[in-house]
CSV table of C-alpha atoms and ligand atoms in Angstrom, one decimal:
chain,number,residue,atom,x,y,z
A,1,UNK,CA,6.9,5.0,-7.7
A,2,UNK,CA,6.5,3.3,-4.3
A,3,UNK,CA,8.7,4.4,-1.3
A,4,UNK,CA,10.3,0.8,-0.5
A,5,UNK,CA,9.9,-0.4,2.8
A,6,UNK,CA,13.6,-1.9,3.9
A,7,UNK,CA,12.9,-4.9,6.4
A,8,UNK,CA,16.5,-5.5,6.9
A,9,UNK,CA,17.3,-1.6,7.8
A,10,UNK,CA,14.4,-1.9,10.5
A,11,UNK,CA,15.7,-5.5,11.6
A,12,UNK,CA,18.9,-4.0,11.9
A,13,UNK,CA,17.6,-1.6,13.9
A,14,UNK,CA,15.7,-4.2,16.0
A,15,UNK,CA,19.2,-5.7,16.6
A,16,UNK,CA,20.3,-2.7,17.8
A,17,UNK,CA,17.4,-2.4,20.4
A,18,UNK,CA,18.2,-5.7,21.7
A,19,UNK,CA,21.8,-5.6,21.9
A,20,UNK,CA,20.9,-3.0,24.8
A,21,UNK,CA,18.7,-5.5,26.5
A,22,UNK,CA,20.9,-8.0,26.1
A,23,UNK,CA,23.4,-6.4,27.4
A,24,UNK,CA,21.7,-5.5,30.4
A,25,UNK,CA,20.0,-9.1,31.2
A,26,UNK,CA,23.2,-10.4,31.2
A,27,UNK,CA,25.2,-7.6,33.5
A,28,UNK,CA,21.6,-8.7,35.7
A,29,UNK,CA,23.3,-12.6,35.4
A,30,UNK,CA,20.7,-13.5,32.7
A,31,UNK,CA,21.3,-14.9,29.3
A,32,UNK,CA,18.5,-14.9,27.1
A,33,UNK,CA,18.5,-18.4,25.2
A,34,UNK,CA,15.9,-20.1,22.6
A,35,UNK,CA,15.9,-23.6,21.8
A,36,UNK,CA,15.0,-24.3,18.2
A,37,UNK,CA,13.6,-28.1,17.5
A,38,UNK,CA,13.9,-29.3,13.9
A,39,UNK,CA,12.4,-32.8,13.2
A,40,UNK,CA,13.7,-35.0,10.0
A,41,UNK,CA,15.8,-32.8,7.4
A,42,UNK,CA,13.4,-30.7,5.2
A,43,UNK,CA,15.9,-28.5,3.4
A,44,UNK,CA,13.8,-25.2,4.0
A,45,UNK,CA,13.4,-25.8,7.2
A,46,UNK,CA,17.2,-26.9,7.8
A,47,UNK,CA,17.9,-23.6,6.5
A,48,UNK,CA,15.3,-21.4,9.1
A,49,UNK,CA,17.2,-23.2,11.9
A,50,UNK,CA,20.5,-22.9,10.7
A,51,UNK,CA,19.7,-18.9,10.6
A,52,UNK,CA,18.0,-18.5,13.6
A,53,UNK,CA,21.1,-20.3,15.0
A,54,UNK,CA,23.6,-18.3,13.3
A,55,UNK,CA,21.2,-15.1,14.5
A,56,UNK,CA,21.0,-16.2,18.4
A,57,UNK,CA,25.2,-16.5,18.3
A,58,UNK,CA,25.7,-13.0,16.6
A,59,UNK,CA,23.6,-11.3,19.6
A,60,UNK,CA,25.1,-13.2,22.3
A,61,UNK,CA,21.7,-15.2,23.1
A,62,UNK,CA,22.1,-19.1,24.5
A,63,UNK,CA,20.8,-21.0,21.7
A,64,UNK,CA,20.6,-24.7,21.5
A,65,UNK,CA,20.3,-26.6,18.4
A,66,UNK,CA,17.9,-29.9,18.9
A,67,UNK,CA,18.3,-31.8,15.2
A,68,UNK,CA,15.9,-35.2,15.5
A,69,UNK,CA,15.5,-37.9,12.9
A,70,UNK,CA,12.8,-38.0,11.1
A,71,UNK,CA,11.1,-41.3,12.8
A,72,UNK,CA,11.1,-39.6,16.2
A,73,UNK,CA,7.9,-40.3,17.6
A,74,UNK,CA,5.3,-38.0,19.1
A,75,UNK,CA,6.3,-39.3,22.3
A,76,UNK,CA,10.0,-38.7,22.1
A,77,UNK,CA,9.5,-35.3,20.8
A,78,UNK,CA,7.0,-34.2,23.7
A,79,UNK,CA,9.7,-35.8,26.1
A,80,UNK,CA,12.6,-33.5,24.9
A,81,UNK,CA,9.8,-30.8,24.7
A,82,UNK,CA,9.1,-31.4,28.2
A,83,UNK,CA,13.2,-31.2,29.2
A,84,UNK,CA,13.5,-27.9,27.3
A,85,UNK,CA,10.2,-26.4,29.4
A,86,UNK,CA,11.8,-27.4,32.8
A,87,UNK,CA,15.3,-26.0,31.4
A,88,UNK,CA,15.6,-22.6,33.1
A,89,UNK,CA,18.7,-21.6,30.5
A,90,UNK,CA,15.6,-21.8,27.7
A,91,UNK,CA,13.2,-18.8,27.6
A,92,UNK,CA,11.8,-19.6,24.3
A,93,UNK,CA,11.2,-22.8,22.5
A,94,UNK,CA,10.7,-23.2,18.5
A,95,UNK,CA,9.7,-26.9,16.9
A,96,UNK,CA,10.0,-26.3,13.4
A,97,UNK,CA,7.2,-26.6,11.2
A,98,UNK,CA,6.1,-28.6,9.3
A,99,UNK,CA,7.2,-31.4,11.5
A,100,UNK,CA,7.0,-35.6,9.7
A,101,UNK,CA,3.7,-36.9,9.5
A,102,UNK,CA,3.3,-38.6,12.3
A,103,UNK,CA,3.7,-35.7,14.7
A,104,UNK,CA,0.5,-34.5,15.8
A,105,UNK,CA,1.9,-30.5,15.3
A,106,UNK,CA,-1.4,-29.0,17.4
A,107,UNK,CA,-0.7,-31.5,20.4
A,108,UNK,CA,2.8,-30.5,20.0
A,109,UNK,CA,2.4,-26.4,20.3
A,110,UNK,CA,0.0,-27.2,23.4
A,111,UNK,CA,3.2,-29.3,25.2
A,112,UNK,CA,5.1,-25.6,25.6
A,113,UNK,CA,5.1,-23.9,28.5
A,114,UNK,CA,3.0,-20.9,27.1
A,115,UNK,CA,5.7,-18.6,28.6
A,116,UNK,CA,8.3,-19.9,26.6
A,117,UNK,CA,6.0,-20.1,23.5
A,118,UNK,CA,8.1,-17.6,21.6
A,119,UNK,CA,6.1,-18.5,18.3
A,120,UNK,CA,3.4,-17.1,19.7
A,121,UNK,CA,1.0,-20.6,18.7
A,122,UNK,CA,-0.3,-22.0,22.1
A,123,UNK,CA,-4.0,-21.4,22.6
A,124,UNK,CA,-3.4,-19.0,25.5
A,125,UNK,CA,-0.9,-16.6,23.6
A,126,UNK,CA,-4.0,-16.8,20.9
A,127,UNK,CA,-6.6,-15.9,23.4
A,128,UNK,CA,-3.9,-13.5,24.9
A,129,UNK,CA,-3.8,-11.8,21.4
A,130,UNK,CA,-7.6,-11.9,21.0
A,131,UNK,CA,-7.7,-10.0,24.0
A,132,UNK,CA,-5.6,-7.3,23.5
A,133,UNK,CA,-3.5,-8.3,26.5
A,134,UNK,CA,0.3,-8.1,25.8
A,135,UNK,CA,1.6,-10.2,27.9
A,136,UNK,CA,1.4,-13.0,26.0
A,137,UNK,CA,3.6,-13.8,22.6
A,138,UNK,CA,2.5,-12.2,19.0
A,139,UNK,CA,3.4,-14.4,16.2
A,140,UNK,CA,6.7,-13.5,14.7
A,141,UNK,CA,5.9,-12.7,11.2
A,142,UNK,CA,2.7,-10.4,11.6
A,143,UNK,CA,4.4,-8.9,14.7
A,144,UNK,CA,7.3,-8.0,11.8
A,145,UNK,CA,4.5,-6.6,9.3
A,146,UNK,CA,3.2,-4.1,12.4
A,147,UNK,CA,6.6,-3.0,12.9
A,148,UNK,CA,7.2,-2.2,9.1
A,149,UNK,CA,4.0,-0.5,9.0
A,150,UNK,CA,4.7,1.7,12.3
A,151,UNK,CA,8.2,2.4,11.0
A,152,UNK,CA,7.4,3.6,7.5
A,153,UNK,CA,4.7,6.0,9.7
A,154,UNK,CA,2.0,4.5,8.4
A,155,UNK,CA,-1.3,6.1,9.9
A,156,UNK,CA,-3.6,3.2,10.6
A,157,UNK,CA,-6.2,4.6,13.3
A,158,UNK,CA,-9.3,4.3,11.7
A,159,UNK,CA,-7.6,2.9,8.5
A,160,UNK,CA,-9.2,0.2,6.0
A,161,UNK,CA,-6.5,-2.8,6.4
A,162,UNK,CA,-7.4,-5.6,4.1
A,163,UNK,CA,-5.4,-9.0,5.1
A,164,UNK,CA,-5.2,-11.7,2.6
A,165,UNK,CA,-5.3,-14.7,4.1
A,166,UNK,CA,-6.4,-16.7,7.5
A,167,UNK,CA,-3.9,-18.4,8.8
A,168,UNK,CA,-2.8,-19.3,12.5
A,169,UNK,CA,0.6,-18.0,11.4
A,170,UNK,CA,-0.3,-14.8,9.9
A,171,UNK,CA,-3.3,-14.0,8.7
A,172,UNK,CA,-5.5,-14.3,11.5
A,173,UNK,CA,-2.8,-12.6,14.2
A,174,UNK,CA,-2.6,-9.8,11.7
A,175,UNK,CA,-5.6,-8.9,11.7
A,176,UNK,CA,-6.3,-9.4,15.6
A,177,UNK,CA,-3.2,-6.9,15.9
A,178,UNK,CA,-4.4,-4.4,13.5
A,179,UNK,CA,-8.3,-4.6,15.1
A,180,UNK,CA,-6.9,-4.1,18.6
A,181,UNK,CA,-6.9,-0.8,20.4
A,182,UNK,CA,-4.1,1.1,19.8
A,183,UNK,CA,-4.1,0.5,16.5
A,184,UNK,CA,-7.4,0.7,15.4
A,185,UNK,CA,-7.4,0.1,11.7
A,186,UNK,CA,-10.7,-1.3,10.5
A,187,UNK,CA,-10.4,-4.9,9.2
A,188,UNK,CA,-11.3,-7.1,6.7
A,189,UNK,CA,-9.9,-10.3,6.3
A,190,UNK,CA,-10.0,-11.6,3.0
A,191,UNK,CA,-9.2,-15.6,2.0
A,192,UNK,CA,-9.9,-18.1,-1.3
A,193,UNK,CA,-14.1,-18.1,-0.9
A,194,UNK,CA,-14.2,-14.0,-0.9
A,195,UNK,CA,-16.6,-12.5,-3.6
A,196,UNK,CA,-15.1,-10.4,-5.8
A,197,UNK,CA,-11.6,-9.4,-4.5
A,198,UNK,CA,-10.4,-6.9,-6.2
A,199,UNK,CA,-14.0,-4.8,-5.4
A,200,UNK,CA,-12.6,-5.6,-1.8
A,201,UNK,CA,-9.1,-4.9,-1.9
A,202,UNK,CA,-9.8,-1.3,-3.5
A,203,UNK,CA,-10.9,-0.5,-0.8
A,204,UNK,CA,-8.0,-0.8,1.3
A,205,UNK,CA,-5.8,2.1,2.9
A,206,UNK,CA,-3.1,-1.1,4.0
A,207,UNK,CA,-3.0,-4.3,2.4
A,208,UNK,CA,-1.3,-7.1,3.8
A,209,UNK,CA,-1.0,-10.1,1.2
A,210,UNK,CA,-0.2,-13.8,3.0
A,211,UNK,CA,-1.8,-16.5,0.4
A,212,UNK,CA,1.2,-18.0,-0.8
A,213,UNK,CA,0.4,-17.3,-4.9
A,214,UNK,CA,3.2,-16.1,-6.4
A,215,UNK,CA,2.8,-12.5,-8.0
A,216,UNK,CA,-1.2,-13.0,-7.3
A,217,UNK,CA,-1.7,-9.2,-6.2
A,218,UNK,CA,-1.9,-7.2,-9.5
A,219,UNK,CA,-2.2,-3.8,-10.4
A,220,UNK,CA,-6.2,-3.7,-9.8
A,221,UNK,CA,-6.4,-5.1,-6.6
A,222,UNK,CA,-4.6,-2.2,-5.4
A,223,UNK,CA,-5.7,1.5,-5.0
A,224,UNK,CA,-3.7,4.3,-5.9
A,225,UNK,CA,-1.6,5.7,-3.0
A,226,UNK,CA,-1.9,2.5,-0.9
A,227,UNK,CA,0.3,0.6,1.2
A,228,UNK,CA,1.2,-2.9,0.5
A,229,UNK,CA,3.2,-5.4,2.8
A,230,UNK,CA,3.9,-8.6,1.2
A,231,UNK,CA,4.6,-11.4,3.0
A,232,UNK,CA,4.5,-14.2,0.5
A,233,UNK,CA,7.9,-16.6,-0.4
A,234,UNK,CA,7.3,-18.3,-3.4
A,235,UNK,CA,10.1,-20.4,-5.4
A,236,UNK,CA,9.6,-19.6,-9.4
A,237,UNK,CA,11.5,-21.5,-11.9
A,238,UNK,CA,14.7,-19.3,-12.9
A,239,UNK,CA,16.8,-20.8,-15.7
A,240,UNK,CA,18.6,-17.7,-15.4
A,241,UNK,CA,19.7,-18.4,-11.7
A,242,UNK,CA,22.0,-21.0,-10.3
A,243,UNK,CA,19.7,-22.6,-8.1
A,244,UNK,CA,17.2,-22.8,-10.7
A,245,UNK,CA,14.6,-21.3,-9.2
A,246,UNK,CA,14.0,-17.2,-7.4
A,247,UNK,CA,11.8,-16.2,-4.6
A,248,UNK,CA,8.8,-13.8,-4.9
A,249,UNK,CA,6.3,-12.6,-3.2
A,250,UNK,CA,2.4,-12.9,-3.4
A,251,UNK,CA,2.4,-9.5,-5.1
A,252,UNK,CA,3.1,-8.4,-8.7
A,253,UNK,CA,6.1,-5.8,-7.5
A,254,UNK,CA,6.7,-4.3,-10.3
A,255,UNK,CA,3.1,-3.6,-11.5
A,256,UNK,CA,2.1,-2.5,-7.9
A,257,UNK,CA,4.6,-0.8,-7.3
A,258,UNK,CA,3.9,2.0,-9.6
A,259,UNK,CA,0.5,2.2,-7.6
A,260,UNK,CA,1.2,1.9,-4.3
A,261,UNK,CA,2.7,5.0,-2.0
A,262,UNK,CA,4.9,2.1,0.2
A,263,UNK,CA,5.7,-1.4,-0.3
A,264,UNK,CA,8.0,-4.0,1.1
A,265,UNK,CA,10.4,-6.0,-1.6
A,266,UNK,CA,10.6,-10.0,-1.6
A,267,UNK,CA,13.7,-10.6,-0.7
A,268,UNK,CA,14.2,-7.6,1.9
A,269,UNK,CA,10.8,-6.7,3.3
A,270,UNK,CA,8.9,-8.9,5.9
A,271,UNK,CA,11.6,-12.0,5.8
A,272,UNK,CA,14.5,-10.3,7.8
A,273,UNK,CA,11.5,-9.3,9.9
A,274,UNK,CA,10.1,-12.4,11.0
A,275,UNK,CA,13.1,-13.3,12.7
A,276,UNK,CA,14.5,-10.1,14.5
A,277,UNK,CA,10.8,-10.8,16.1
A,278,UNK,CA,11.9,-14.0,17.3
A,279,UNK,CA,14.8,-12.8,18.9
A,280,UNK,CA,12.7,-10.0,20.3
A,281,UNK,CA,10.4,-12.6,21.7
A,282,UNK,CA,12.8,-14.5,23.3
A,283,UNK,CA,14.5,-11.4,25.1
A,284,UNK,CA,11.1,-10.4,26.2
A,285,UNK,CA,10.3,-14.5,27.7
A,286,UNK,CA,13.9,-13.9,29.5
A,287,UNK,CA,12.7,-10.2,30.7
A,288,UNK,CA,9.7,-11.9,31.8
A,289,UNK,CA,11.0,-15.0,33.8
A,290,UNK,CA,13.3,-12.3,35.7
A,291,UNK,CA,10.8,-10.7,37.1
A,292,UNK,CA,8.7,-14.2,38.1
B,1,NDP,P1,-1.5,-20.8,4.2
B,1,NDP,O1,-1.4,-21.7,3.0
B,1,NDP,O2,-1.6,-21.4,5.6
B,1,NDP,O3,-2.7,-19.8,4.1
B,1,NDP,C1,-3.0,-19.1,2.9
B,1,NDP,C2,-4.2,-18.3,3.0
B,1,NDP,O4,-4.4,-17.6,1.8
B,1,NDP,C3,-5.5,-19.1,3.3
B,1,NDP,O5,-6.3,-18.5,4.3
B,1,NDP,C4,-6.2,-19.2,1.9
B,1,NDP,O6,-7.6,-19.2,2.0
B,1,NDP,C5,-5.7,-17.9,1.3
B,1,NDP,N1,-5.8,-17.9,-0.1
B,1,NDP,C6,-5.2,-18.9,-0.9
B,1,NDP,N2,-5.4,-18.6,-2.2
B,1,NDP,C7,-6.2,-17.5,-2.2
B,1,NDP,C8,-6.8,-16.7,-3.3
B,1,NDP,N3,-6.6,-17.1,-4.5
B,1,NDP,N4,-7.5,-15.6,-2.9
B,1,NDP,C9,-7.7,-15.3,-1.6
B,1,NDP,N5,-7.1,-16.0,-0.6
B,1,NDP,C10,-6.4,-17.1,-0.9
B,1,NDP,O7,-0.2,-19.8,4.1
B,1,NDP,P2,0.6,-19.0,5.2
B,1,NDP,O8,-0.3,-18.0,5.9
B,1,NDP,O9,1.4,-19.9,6.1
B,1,NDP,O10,1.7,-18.3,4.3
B,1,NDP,C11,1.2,-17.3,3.3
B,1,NDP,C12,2.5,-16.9,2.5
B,1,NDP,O11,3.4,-16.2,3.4
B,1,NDP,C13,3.3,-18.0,1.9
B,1,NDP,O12,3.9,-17.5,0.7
B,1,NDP,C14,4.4,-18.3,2.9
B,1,NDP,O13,5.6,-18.8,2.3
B,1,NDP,C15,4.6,-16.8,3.4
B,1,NDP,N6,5.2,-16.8,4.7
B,1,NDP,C16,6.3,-15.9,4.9
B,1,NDP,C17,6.8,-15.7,6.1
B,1,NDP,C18,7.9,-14.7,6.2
B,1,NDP,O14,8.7,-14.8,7.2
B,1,NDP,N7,8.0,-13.7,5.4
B,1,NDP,C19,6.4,-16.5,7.3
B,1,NDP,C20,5.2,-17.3,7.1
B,1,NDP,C21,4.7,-17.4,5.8
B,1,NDP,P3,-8.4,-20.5,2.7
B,1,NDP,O15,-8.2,-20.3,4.1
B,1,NDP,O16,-9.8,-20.2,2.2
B,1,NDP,O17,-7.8,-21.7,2.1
């Protein structure tokens, strides 16, 4: 059986990192503070804000709440955008995705003042990325999955990572971060036109699952002894449950599980993650503008 990697234990101990640095920005006169944007009322989304909220207040960050209807205009939105970048009580600023229809999201992430990009999305924290230059902001979520991996001691010089998927929100920054030096696993990036997948996931030492299909990773995709971070939130139907439905992951736990050597659970793995590296993000833009 798998040894479980526990993403709220290592948030927690995130929290406790930054507690530290809080601490000390403020006895410095500095309160770290994110602003976090949310357009119309998706329920999902309603619910990220509302914990990133609730997160900011429990570590004593500044954190300011921006709720817009759903008509607000691309022009209204880069206004307020513009306000929050000239705010020097922000550090970081977060527009919830997805935003209405009528928001131009791309135009939206290239607005931010790059140093306050705590997302990690503007085309210079990308090319910072690419370019192995830390600096610059990591996307929150893949950021997580390299802190799971480097807490559970996972040896990945020279390993074969396999990531499933290519997206600007994870799968692409996970495999930059994994490629660049200091890390040095070998990469593959896998997505929905790769040949035969299971030939190229059995290759893998680390495989990092992002596609968004419930339970999709089985038993042989995986090699024996592998290590499996799942990143995947998927609602199921669950007559059995109150709200009807249950989140998984993009993995088949239970089946992998009995294959792998380490594996994060859904809920409990990479989830708690994502956002202790938001508030890491944001201490790090405060750090940053004290020393500008
Ligand atoms: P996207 O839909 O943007 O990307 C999915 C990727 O998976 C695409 O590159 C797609 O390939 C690939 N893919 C889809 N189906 C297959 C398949 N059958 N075989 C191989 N590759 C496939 O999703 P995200 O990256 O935004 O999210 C992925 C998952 O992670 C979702 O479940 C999401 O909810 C979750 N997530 C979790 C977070 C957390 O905090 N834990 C944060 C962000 C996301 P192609 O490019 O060819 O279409």
């Amino acid at each position: 059986m798998a040894h479980l990697i526990d993403g709220r234990a290592v948030a927690e101990k995130v929290y406790a990192e930054l507690r530290g640095e809080i601490a000390a920005l403020k006895a410095s006169g500095r309160t770290p503070g994110l602003a976090v944007v949310l357009v119309g009322d998706n329920p999902a989304s309603r619910a990220y804000v509302r914990s990133k909220d609730k997160m900011c207040r429990e570590l004593g960050l500044h954190s300011v709440k921006l709720e817009l209807p759903a008509a607000t205009t691309q022009d209204e939105l880069l206004a307020r955008v513009d306000e929050l970048n000239r705010d020097a009580a922000i550090h970081g600023i977060l527009v919830q995705s997805p935003p209405p229809k009528q928001i131009d999201e791309a135009a939206i992430v290239r607005a931010l003042d790059p140093r306050k990009d705590v997302d990690g999305f503007h085309p210079l924290n990308v090319a910072k990325l690419a370019m192995g230059d830390d600096s610059g902001f990591v996307p929150c979520t893949p950021l997580g999955c390299l802190r799971l991996l480097r807490e559970a001691a996972v040896d990945l010089c020279g390993a074969n990572a396999v990531v499933l998927g290519r997206s600007m929100i994870v799968g692409k920054p996970m495999a930059l971060l994994l490629m660049n030096k200091g890390v040095d696993a070998t990469v593959t990036v896998a997505h929905s036109r790769t040949r035969d997948l299971p030939q190229v996931t059995q290759r893998a030492d680390v495989i990092i699952a992002a596609i968004g299909q419930p339970h999709f990773v089985k038993a042989e995709h995986v090699r024996e002894g592998a290590v499996v971070i799942d990143v995947g939130i998927n609602r199921v139907d669950d007559v059995t449950s109150e709200r009807g439905y249950r989140l998984v992951g993009d993995v088949d736990f239970e089946a992998v599980s009995k294959k792998a050597s380490a594996i994060t659970p859904v809920p409990g793995g990479v989830g708690p993650m994502t956002i202790a590296m938001l508030m890491s993000n944001t201490v790090k833009a405060c750090r940053a503008a004290a020393r500008s």
